[in-house]
Coordinates of C-alpha atoms and ligand atoms in Angstrom, one line a residue:
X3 CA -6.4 22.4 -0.5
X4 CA -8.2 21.7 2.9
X5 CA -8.6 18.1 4.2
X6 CA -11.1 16.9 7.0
X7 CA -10.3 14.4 9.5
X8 CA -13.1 11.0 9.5
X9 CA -13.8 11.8 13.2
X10 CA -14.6 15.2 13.2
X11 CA -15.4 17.5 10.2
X12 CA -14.1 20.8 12.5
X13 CA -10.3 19.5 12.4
X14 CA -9.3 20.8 9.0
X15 CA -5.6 20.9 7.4
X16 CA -4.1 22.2 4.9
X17 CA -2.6 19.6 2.0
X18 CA 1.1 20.6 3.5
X19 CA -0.1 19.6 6.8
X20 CA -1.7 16.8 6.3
X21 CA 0.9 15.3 4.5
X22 CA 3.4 16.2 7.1
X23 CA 1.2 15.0 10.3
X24 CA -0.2 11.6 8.7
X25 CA -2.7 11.3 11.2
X26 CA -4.9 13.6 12.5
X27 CA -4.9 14.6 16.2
X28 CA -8.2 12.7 17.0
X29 CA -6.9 9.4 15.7
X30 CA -8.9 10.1 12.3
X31 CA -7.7 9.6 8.6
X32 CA -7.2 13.1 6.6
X33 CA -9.5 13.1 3.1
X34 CA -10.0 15.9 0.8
X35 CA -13.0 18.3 1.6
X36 CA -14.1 18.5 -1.8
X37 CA -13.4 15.6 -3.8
X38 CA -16.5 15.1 -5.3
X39 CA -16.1 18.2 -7.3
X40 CA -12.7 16.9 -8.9
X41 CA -12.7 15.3 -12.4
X42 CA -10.5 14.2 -14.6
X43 CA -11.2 14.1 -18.6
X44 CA -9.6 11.1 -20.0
X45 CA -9.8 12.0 -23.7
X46 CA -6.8 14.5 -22.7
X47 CA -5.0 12.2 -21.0
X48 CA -4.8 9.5 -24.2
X49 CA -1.2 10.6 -25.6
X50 CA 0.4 11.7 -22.2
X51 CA 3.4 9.8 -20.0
X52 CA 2.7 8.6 -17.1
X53 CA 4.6 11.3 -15.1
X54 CA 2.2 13.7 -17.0
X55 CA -0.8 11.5 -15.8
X56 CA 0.5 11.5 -12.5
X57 CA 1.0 15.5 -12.6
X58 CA -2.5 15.9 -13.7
X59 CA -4.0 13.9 -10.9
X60 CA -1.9 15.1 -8.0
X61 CA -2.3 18.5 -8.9
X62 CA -5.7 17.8 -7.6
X63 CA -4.8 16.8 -4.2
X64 CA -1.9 19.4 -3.3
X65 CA -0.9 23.3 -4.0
X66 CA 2.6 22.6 -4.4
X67 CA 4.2 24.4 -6.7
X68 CA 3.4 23.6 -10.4
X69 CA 7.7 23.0 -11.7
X70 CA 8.6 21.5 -8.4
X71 CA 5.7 18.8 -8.5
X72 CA 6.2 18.3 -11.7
X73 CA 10.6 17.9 -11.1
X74 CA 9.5 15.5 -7.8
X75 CA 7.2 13.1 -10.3
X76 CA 10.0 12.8 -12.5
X77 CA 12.7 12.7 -10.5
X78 CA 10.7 9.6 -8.5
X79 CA 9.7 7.7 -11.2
X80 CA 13.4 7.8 -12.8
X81 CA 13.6 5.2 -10.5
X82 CA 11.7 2.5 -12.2
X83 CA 13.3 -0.3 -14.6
X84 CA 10.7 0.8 -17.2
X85 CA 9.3 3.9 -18.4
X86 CA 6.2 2.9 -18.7
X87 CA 6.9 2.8 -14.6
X88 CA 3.6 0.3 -14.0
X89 CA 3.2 -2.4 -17.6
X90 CA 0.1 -4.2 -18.3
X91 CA 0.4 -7.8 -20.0
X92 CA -2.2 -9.4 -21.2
X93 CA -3.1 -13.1 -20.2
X94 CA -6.4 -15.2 -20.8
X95 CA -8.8 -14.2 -18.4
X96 CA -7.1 -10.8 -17.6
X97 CA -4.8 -7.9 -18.0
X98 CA -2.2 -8.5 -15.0
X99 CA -1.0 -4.4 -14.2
X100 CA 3.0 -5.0 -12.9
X101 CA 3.6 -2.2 -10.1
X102 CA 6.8 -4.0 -9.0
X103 CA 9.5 -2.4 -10.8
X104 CA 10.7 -0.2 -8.6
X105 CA 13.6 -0.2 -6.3
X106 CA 12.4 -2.8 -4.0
X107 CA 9.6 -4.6 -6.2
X108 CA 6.7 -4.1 -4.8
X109 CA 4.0 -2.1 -5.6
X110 CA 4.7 0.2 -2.5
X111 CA 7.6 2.0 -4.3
X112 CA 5.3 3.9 -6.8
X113 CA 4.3 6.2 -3.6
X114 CA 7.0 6.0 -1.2
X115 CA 9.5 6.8 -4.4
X116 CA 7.4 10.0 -4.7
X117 CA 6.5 10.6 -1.3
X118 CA 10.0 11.7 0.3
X119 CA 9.9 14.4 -2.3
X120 CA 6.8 15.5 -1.3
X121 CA 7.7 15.6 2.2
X122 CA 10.6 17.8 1.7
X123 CA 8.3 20.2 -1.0
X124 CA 6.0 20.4 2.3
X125 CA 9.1 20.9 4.7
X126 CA 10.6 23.6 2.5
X127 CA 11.8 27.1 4.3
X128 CA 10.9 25.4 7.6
X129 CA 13.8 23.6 9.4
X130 CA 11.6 21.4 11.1
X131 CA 12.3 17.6 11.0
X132 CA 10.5 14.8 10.4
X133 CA 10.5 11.4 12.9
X134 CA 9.2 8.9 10.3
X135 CA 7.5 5.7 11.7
X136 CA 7.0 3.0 10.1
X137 CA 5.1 -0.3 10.7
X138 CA 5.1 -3.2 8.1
X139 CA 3.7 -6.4 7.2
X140 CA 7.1 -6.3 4.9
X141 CA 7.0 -4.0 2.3
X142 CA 6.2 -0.8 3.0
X143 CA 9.7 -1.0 4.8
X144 CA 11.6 -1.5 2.8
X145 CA 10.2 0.6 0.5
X146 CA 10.3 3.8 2.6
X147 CA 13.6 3.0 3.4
X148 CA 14.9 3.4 0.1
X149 CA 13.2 6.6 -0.1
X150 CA 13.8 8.4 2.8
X151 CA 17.4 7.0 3.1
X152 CA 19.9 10.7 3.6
X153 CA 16.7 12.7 2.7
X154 CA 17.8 15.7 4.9
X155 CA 15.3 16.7 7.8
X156 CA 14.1 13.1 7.5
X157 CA 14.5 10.4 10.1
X158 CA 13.0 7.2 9.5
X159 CA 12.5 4.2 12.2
X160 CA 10.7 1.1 10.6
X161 CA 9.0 -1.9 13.1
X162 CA 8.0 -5.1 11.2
X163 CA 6.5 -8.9 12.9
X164 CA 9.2 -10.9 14.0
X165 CA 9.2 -14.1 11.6
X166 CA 6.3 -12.7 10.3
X167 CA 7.9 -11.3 6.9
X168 CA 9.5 -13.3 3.6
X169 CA 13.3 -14.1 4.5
X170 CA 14.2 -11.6 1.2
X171 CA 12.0 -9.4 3.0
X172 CA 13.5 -9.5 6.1
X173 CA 17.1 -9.2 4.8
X174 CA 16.2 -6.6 2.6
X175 CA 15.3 -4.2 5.5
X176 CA 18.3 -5.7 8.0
X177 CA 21.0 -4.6 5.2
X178 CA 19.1 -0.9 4.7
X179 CA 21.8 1.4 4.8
X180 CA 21.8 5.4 5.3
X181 CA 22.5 7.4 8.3
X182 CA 18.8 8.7 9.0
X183 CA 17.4 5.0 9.1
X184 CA 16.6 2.3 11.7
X185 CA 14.9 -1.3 11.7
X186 CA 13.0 -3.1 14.3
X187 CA 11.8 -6.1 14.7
X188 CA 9.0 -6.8 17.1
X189 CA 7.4 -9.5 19.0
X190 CA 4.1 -9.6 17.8
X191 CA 2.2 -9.2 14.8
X192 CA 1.5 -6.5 12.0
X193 CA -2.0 -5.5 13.4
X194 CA 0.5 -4.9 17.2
X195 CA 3.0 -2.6 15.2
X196 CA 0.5 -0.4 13.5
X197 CA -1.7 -0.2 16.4
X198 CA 1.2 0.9 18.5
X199 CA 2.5 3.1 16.0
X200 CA -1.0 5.3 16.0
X201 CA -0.5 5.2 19.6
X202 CA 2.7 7.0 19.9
X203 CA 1.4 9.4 16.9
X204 CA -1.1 10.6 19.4
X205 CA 0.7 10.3 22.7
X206 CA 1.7 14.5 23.6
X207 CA 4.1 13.5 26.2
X208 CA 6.5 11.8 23.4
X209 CA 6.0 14.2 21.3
X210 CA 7.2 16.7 23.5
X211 CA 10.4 15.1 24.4
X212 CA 11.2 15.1 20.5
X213 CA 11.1 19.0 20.9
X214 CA 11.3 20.0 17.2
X215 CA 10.8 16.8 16.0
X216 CA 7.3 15.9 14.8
X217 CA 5.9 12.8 13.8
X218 CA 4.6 11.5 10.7
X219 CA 4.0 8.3 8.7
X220 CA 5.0 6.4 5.3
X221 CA 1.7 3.8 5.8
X222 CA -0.9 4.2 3.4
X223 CA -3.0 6.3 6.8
X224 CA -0.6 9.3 5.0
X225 CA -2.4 11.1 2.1
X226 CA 1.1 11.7 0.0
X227 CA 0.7 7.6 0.4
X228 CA -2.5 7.1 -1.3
X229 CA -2.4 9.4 -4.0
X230 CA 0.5 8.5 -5.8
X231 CA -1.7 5.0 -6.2
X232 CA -4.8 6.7 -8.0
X233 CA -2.1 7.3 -10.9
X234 CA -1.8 3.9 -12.2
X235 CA -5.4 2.8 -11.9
X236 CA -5.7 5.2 -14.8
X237 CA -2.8 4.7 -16.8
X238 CA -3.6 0.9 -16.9
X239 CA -7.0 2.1 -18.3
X240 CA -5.6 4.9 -20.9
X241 CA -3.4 1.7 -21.9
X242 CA -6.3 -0.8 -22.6
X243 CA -7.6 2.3 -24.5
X244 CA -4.3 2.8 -26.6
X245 CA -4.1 -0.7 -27.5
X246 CA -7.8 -1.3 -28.6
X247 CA -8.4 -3.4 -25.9
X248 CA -11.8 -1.0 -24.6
X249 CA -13.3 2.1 -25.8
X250 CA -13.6 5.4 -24.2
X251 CA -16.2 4.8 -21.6
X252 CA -16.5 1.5 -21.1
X253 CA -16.7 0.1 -18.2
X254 CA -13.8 -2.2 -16.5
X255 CA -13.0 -4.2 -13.0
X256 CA -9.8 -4.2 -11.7
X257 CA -9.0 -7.3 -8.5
X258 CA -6.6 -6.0 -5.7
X259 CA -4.8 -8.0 -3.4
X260 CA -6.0 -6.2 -0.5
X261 CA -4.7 -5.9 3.6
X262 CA -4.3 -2.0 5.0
X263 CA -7.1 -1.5 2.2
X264 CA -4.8 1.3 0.6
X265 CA -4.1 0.1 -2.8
X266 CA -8.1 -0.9 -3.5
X267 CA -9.2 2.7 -1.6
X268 CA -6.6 4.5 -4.2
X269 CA -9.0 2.9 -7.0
X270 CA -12.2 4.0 -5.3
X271 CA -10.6 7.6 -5.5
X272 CA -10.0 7.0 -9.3
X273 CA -13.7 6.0 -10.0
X274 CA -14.9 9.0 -8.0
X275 CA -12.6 11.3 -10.2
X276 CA -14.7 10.0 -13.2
X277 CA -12.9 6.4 -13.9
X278 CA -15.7 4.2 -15.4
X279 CA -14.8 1.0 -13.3
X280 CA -17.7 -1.6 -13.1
X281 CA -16.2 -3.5 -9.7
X282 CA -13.8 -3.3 -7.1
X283 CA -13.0 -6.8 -6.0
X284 CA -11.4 -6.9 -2.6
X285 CA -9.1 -10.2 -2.2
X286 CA -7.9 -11.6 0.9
X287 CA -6.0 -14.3 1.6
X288 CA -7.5 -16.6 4.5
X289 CA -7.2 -13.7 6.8
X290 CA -10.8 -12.8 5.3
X291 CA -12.2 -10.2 7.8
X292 CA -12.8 -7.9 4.8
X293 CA -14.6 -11.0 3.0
X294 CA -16.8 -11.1 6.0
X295 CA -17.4 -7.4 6.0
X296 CA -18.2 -6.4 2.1
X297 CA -20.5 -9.8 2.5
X298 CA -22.6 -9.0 5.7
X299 CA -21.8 -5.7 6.9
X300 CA -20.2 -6.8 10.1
X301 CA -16.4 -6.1 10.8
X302 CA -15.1 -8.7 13.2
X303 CA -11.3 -8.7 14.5
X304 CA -12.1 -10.8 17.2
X305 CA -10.2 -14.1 15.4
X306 CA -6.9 -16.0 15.1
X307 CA -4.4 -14.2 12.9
X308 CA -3.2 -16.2 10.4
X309 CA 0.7 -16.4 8.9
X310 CA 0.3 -17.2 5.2
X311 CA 2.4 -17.2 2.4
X312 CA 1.0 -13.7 1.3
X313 CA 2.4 -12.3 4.3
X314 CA 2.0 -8.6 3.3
X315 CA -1.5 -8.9 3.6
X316 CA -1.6 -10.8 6.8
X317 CA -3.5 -8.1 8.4
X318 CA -6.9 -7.8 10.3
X319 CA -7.4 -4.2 10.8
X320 CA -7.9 -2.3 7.5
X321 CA -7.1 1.1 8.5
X322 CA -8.5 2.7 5.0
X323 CA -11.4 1.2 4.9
X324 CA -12.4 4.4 7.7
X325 CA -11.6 6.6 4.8
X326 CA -14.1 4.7 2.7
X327 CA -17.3 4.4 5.0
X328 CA -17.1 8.2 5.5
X329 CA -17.2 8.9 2.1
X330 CA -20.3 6.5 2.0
X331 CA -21.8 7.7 4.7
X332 CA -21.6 11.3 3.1
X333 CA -18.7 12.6 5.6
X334 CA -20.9 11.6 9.0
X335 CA -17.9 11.9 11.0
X336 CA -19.8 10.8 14.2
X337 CA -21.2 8.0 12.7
X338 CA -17.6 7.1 11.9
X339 CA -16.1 7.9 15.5
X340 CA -19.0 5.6 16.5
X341 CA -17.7 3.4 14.5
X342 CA -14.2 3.2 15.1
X343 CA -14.8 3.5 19.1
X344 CA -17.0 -0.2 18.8
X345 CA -14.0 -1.2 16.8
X346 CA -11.4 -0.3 19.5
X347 CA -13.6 -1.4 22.3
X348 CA -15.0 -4.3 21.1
X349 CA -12.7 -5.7 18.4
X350 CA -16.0 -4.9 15.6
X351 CA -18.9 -2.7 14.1
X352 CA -21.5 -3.2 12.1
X353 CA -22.4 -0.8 9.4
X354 CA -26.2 0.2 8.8
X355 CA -27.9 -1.0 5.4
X356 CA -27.7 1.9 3.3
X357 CA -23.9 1.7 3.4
X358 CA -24.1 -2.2 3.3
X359 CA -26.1 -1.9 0.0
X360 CA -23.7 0.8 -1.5
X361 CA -20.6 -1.7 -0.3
X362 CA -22.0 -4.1 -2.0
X363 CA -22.8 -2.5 -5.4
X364 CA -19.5 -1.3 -5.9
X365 CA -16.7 -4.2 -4.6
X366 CA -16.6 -7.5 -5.4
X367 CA -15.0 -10.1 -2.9
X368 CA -13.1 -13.3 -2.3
X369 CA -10.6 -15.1 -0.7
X370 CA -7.8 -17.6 -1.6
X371 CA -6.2 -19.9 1.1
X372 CA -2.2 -21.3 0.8
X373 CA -3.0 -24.1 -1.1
X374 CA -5.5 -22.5 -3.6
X375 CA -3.2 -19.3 -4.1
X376 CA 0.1 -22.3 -4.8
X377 CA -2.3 -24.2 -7.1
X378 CA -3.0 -21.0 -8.9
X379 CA 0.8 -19.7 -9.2
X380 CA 1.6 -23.2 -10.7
X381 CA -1.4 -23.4 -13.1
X382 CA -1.0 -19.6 -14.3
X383 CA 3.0 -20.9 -15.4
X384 CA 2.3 -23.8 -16.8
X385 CA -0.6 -22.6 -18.8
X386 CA 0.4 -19.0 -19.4
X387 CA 4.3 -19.1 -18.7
X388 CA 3.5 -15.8 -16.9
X389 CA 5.0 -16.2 -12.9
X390 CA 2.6 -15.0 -10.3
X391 CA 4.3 -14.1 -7.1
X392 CA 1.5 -15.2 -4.3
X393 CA -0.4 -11.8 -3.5
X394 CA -1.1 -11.6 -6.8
X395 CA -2.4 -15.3 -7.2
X396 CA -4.9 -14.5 -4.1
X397 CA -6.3 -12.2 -6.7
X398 CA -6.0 -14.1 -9.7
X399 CA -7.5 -16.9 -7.7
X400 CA -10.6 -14.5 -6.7
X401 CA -11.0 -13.0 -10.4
X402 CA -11.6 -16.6 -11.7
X403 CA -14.1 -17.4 -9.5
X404 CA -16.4 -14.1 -9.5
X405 CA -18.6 -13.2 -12.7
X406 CA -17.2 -9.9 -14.0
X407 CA -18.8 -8.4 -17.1
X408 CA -16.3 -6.6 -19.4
X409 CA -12.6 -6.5 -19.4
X410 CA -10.7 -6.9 -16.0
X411 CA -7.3 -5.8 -14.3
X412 CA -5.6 -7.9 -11.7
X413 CA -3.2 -5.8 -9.7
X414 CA -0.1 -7.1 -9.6
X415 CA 1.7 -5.9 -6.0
X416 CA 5.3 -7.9 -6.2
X417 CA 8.0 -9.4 -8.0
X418 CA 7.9 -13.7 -7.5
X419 CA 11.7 -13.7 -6.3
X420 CA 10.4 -11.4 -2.9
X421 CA 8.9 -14.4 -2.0
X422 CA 10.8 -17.0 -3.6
X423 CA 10.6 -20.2 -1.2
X424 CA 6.4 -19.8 -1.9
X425 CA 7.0 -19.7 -5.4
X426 CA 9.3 -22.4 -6.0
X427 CA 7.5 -24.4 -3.8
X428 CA 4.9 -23.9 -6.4
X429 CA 6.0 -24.1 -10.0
X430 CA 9.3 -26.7 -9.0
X431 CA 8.4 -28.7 -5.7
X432 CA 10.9 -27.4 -4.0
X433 CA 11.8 -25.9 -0.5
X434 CA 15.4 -25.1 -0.6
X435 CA 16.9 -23.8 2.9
X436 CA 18.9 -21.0 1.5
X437 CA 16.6 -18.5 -0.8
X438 CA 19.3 -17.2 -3.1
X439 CA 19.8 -20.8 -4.4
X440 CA 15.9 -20.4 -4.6
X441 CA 16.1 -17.7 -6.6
X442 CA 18.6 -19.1 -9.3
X443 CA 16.6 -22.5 -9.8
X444 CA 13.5 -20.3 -10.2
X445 CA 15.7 -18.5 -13.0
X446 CA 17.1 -21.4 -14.6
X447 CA 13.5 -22.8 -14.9
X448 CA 11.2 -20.0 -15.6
X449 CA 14.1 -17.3 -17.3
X450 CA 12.1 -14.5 -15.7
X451 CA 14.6 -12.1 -15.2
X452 CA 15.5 -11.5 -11.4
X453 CA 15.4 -8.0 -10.3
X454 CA 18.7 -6.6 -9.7
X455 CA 18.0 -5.2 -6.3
X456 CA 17.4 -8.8 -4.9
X457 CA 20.1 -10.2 -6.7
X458 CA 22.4 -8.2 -4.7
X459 CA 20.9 -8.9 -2.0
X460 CA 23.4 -11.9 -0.7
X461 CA 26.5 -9.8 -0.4
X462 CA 25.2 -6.8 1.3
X463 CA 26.1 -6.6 5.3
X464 CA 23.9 -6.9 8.0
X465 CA 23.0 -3.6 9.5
X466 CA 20.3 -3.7 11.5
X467 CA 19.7 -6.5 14.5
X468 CA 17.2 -5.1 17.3
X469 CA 14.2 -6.6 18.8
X470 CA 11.6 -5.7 20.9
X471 CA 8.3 -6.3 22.8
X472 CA 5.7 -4.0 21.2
X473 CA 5.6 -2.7 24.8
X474 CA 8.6 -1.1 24.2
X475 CA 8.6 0.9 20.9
X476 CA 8.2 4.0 22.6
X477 CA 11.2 3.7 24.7
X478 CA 13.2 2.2 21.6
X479 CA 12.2 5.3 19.7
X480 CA 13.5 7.4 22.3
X481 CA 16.8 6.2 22.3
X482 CA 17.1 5.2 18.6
X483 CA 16.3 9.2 17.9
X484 CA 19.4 10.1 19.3
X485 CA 21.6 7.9 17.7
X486 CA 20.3 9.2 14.1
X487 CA 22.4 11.2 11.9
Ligands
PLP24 C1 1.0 -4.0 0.9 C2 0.8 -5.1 0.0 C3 -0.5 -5.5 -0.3 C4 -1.8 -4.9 0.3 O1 -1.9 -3.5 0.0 P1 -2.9 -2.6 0.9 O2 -2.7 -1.2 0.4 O3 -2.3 -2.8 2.3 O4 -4.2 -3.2 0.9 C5 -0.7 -6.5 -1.3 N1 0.4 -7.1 -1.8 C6 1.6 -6.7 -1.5 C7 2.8 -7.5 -2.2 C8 1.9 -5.7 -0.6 O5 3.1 -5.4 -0.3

């Protein structure tokens, strides 16, 4: 399987590669060459699993052995609380799709689960190792983490925003245990991290100093990232199909709580393998640049960024949106450079028409500010006893205002206790100091069960205490290298 980098069609890797480097050497995003020959035919996939869903649709994407990918899918998905490893309930005005029950609960654990087994598939017969950087707006972190912790030829450093993450969060990466693993905080913001992070992928000097260590990424920039997240968009849909909810072929929407613009791309993937989805709506909390963009064509950085209380999207450059406007622009990977040079120079771009007019048939898009997204978590309980936690209500919030024909799916991205003080707040009125106390009111009012990973959470020891300028993550990676393992 060969994949393309979005800045120049001539730079072409293949699947093990890519998956190992992350980003391509020109600063571009790696996407398949010839994805829009690959289909999938959902009448077969009506009485499988969803490790045999996931099998069929990642078999698409990488050459890996048959057994082993198969082994890795199930050995990652063990993992999950549930078997049906991503649940849809139904509520009044949509079908919410749960992807938080997973080792840290949030939706990042269905890839980063798998992807650590797919890194080591790729690394296989080699002994080369594997520098893992990490930025996060809070839980991609903690997620990869978890599944890179003592995976052998694996070293993983994560950077988050200083006081720019939930407090559970926070503590969840500070107590990460495992040999190969290091957290950082840094001063500055998500947008800092990640654009500091690309930096050092591409600096050659570093690289060199890390000898036979290369770089590579658990973002959603990282191919073995995305795909795992195609999987679910069509399980929940084989699922409304199972339960007489749609028929074969009908058309459905599905609302994403949307900031790297991963999760929403991953579903733009499953429509081009054949999915019938009507629209993607894009929601944003009142960091809206991707409002502004799918409405007038015109990406704009150049603003304040905002802390809200959906702080894993607080983010103002979308790095997969790239991957998107090449496909749109049918692979112009100059166009594209074009692109991403105004948006590096200039803090925007502006995409012609054509593309515009495409955008806009295909995604929907809103936005939900602090107060609307707490209005809608306390609403949702007390009309539904169904507890939102607050990325979620930015896209409840957005599906209730747009006009979607047909049935619709709201992605559901994290468990209400990772952001406890928000959700409280909400549904009781109250702002406890310590969030564990948070956590048990919220049970002894709602009876939603808390996850067990969270629970714990309170006796585990503080592991993990540096902090940095964004300056410095080069030097700090450095020296953190030699102190792994
Ligand atoms: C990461 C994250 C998002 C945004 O997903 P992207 O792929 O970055 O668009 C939304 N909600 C939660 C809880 C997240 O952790």
């Amino acid at each position: 399987m060969k994949y393309r980098s979005t800045r120049d069609n001539n730079i072409i890797k293949d699947d093990k590669i890519a998956l190992l480097q992350g980003l391509s050497e020109d600063g571009g995003l790696f996407v398949l060459e010839n994805l829009d020959d690959k289909k999938i035919n959902l009448e077969n996939l009506i009485d499988k699993s969803y490790t045999e869903i996931a099998f069929k649709i990642l078999k698409l994407f990488f050459s890996f052995d048959e057994d082993k990918l198969k082994t890795a899918i199930e050995k990652a998905y063990s993992k999950f609380s549930t078997s049906k490893v991503t649940p849809l309930v139904e509520l009044k005005n949509a079908h919410i799709l749960e992807l938080f029950h997973g080792p840290t609960s949030a939706f990042k654990d269905v890839a980063l689960t798998l992807l650590p087994y797919l890194i080591q598939l790729a690394l296989e017969g080699t002994n080369q190792e594997i520098l893992i950087l990490t930025a996060t707006s809070g839980d991609t972190g903690k997620a990869a983490l978890e599944g890179f912790k003592d995976v052998k030829q694996t070293e993983i450093i994560v950077f988050y925003p200083k006081g720019k993450v939930s407090k559970i969060q926070e503590l969840q990466m500070r107590t990460q245990e495992g040999k190969n693993a290091k957290v950082c905080a840094i001063e500055g913001n998500f947008d800092d991290a990640q654009t500091a992070v690309k930096n050092i992928f591409l600096d050659e000097e570093l690289q060199k100093k890390l000898g036979n260590k290369k770089f590579s990424s658990a973002n959603s920039i990282n191919i073995g990232r995305l795909t795992p997240q195609i999987v679910y968009y069509i399980v929940a849909y084989i699922d409304l199909v199972k339960n007489k909810k749609i028929s074969l072929g009908d058309k459905i929407n599905f609302v994403v709580p949307t900031g790297n613009f991963g999760d929403i791309l991953a579903g733009y993937y499953a429509k081009k393998l054949g999915l019938p989805i009507n629209k993607l709506v894009c929601a944003s909390n009142k960091n809206n640049v991707l409002y502004d963009f799918l409405t007038t064509g015109t990406y704009d950085r150049n603003r304040e960024f905002l802390k809200t209380i959906s702080p894993s999207m607080d983010i103002l450059i979308s790095s997969n949106l790239e991957r998107l406007l090449y496909d749109l622009s049918d692979s112009d990977d100059k166009y594209i450079k074009s692109l991403m040079e105004d948006l590096k120079k200039n803090g925007k771009y502006q995409v012609n028409n054509e593309i515009l007019t495409k955008l806009k048939e295909q995604f929907g898009s809103g936005y939900a500010s602090d107060k609307e997204t707490s209005d809608t978590i306390k609403k949702v309980w007390e009309e539904e006893k169904y507890l939102l936690d607050p990325h979620t209500a930015v896209a409840y919030k957005v599906m209730l205002e747009q006009n979607l024909e047909g049935t619709t799916v709201v992605l559901s991205t994290a468990s209400p206790y990772k952001f406890c003080t928000s959700v409280a707040n909400a549904v009781l009125n109250i702002e406890d100091e310590d969030e564990f106390k948070l956590m048990e009111k919220l049970y002894e009012f709602t009876k939603v069960a808390i996850p067990e990973n969270l629970k714990n959470l309170s006796s585990k020891e503080i592991r993990h205490s540096d902090v940095i300028k964004k300056e410095d993550m080069a030097k700090y990676i450095l020296e953190a290298e030699k102190c792994l393992k």
